[in-house]
Amino acid sequence: AQSVTQLDSQVPVFEEAPVELRCNYSSSVSVYLFWYVQYPNQGLQLLLKYLSGSTLVESINGFEAEFNKSQTSFHLRKPSVHISDTAEYFCAASEPLQGAQKLVFGQGTRLTINP
Amino acid sequence: ETGVTQTPRHLVMGMTNKKSLKCEQHLGHNAMYWYKQSAKKPLELMFVYNFKEQTENNSVPSRFSPECPNSSHLFLHLHTLQPEDSALYLCASSHLAGGQGYEQYFGPGTRLTVT
């Protein structure tokens, strides 16, 4: 069964600094990977996804993640963060489940941006 | 309404009450999911419905009873809950794997408190 590990439960950074949120998954023949963001009192929103093709995927708000098969990692990065990026970030991997899919989530990383 | 909606947003119930959570998706998806999000624990998949048919019951206690009357609506019926069932309950939907994408779209959640 798939498992996902987010190595940092909390990451504090200053505004306009770069940030990396780490995610590792257990090895699998084929894997689909996702980053979701959860703002306070809201549900999860898809940030970006890796299904196949280019190993570097980007979101519309400046985040990017790189699929690294040899290191079984899918770390999330942003070169310059804003106060509005304060949220909890979840890495997830999917497993097929009779036509639907099962998402296995990491424990989440709380990103706090300080002015 | 667009996306995935959930009602109520907040619910307080006693251990002897019976209540229901409702989820509705307006995305034309045919798979729906219930997740439980507790403090300091990863999101846990509870139930999966694929074309209204339950395909996964992730060892959930019988005091939680799902119902999926059609591919747009999903209910979670609650009875004789325990205080440890207090959590954020999230509904999600997706196309079927191999179709038009693998990502799941989440509702805002119902914050449940059991007293």
Coordinates of C-alpha atoms in Angstrom, one line a residue, chain B residues 43-113:
Chain B
L43 CA -6.8 12.7 6.5
E44 CA -8.5 9.4 6.6
L45 CA -10.5 8.0 3.8
M46 CA -13.8 6.6 5.1
F47 CA -16.0 5.7 2.1
V48 CA -15.8 5.6 -1.7
Y49 CA -18.7 5.5 -4.1
N50 CA -18.3 4.7 -7.7
F51 CA -21.4 5.2 -9.8
K52 CA -23.5 5.1 -6.6
E53 CA -22.0 1.8 -5.6
Q54 CA -19.9 1.6 -2.5
T55 CA -16.4 0.3 -3.3
E56 CA -14.6 1.0 -0.1
N57 CA -15.4 1.0 3.6
N58 CA -12.2 1.8 5.3
S59 CA -13.0 -0.1 8.6
V60 CA -15.4 2.7 9.6
P61 CA -17.5 2.0 12.7
S62 CA -21.2 1.2 12.0
R63 CA -22.3 4.4 13.8
F64 CA -21.4 6.1 10.4
S65 CA -23.7 5.1 7.6
P66 CA -23.2 6.5 4.1
E67 CA -25.8 6.8 1.4
C68 CA -25.4 7.7 -2.2
P69 CA -28.8 8.0 -4.0
N70 CA -27.3 9.3 -7.2
S71 CA -23.9 10.4 -8.6
S72 CA -24.4 14.0 -7.4
H73 CA -25.5 13.5 -3.8
L74 CA -23.8 11.8 -0.9
F75 CA -25.0 11.6 2.7
L76 CA -23.3 10.5 5.9
H77 CA -25.8 9.4 8.6
L78 CA -24.6 9.7 12.1
H79 CA -26.0 8.0 15.3
T80 CA -24.7 7.3 18.8
L81 CA -21.4 9.0 18.1
Q82 CA -18.5 9.3 20.6
P83 CA -16.6 12.4 21.5
E84 CA -13.6 11.1 19.6
D85 CA -15.7 11.4 16.4
S86 CA -15.4 15.2 16.6
A87 CA -13.6 16.2 13.5
L88 CA -13.9 18.0 10.1
Y89 CA -15.7 15.8 7.7
L90 CA -14.8 16.4 4.1
C91 CA -16.6 15.3 1.0
A92 CA -14.9 15.0 -2.4
S93 CA -15.7 14.0 -5.9
S94 CA -13.8 13.0 -9.1
H95 CA -14.0 11.6 -12.5
L96 CA -13.2 7.9 -12.7
A97 CA -9.6 7.0 -13.1
G98 CA -8.5 6.8 -16.8
G99 CA -11.1 9.3 -17.8
Q100 CA -10.8 13.1 -17.6
G101 CA -8.4 13.4 -14.8
Y102 CA -7.5 12.0 -11.4
E103 CA -7.8 14.9 -9.0
Q104 CA -10.4 15.0 -6.4
Y105 CA -12.4 18.2 -5.7
F106 CA -13.2 18.9 -2.1
G107 CA -16.1 20.6 -0.3
P108 CA -15.6 23.1 2.6
G109 CA -16.3 20.4 5.2
T110 CA -18.7 20.0 8.1
R111 CA -17.1 20.8 11.5
L112 CA -18.7 18.2 13.8
T113 CA -18.6 18.4 17.6

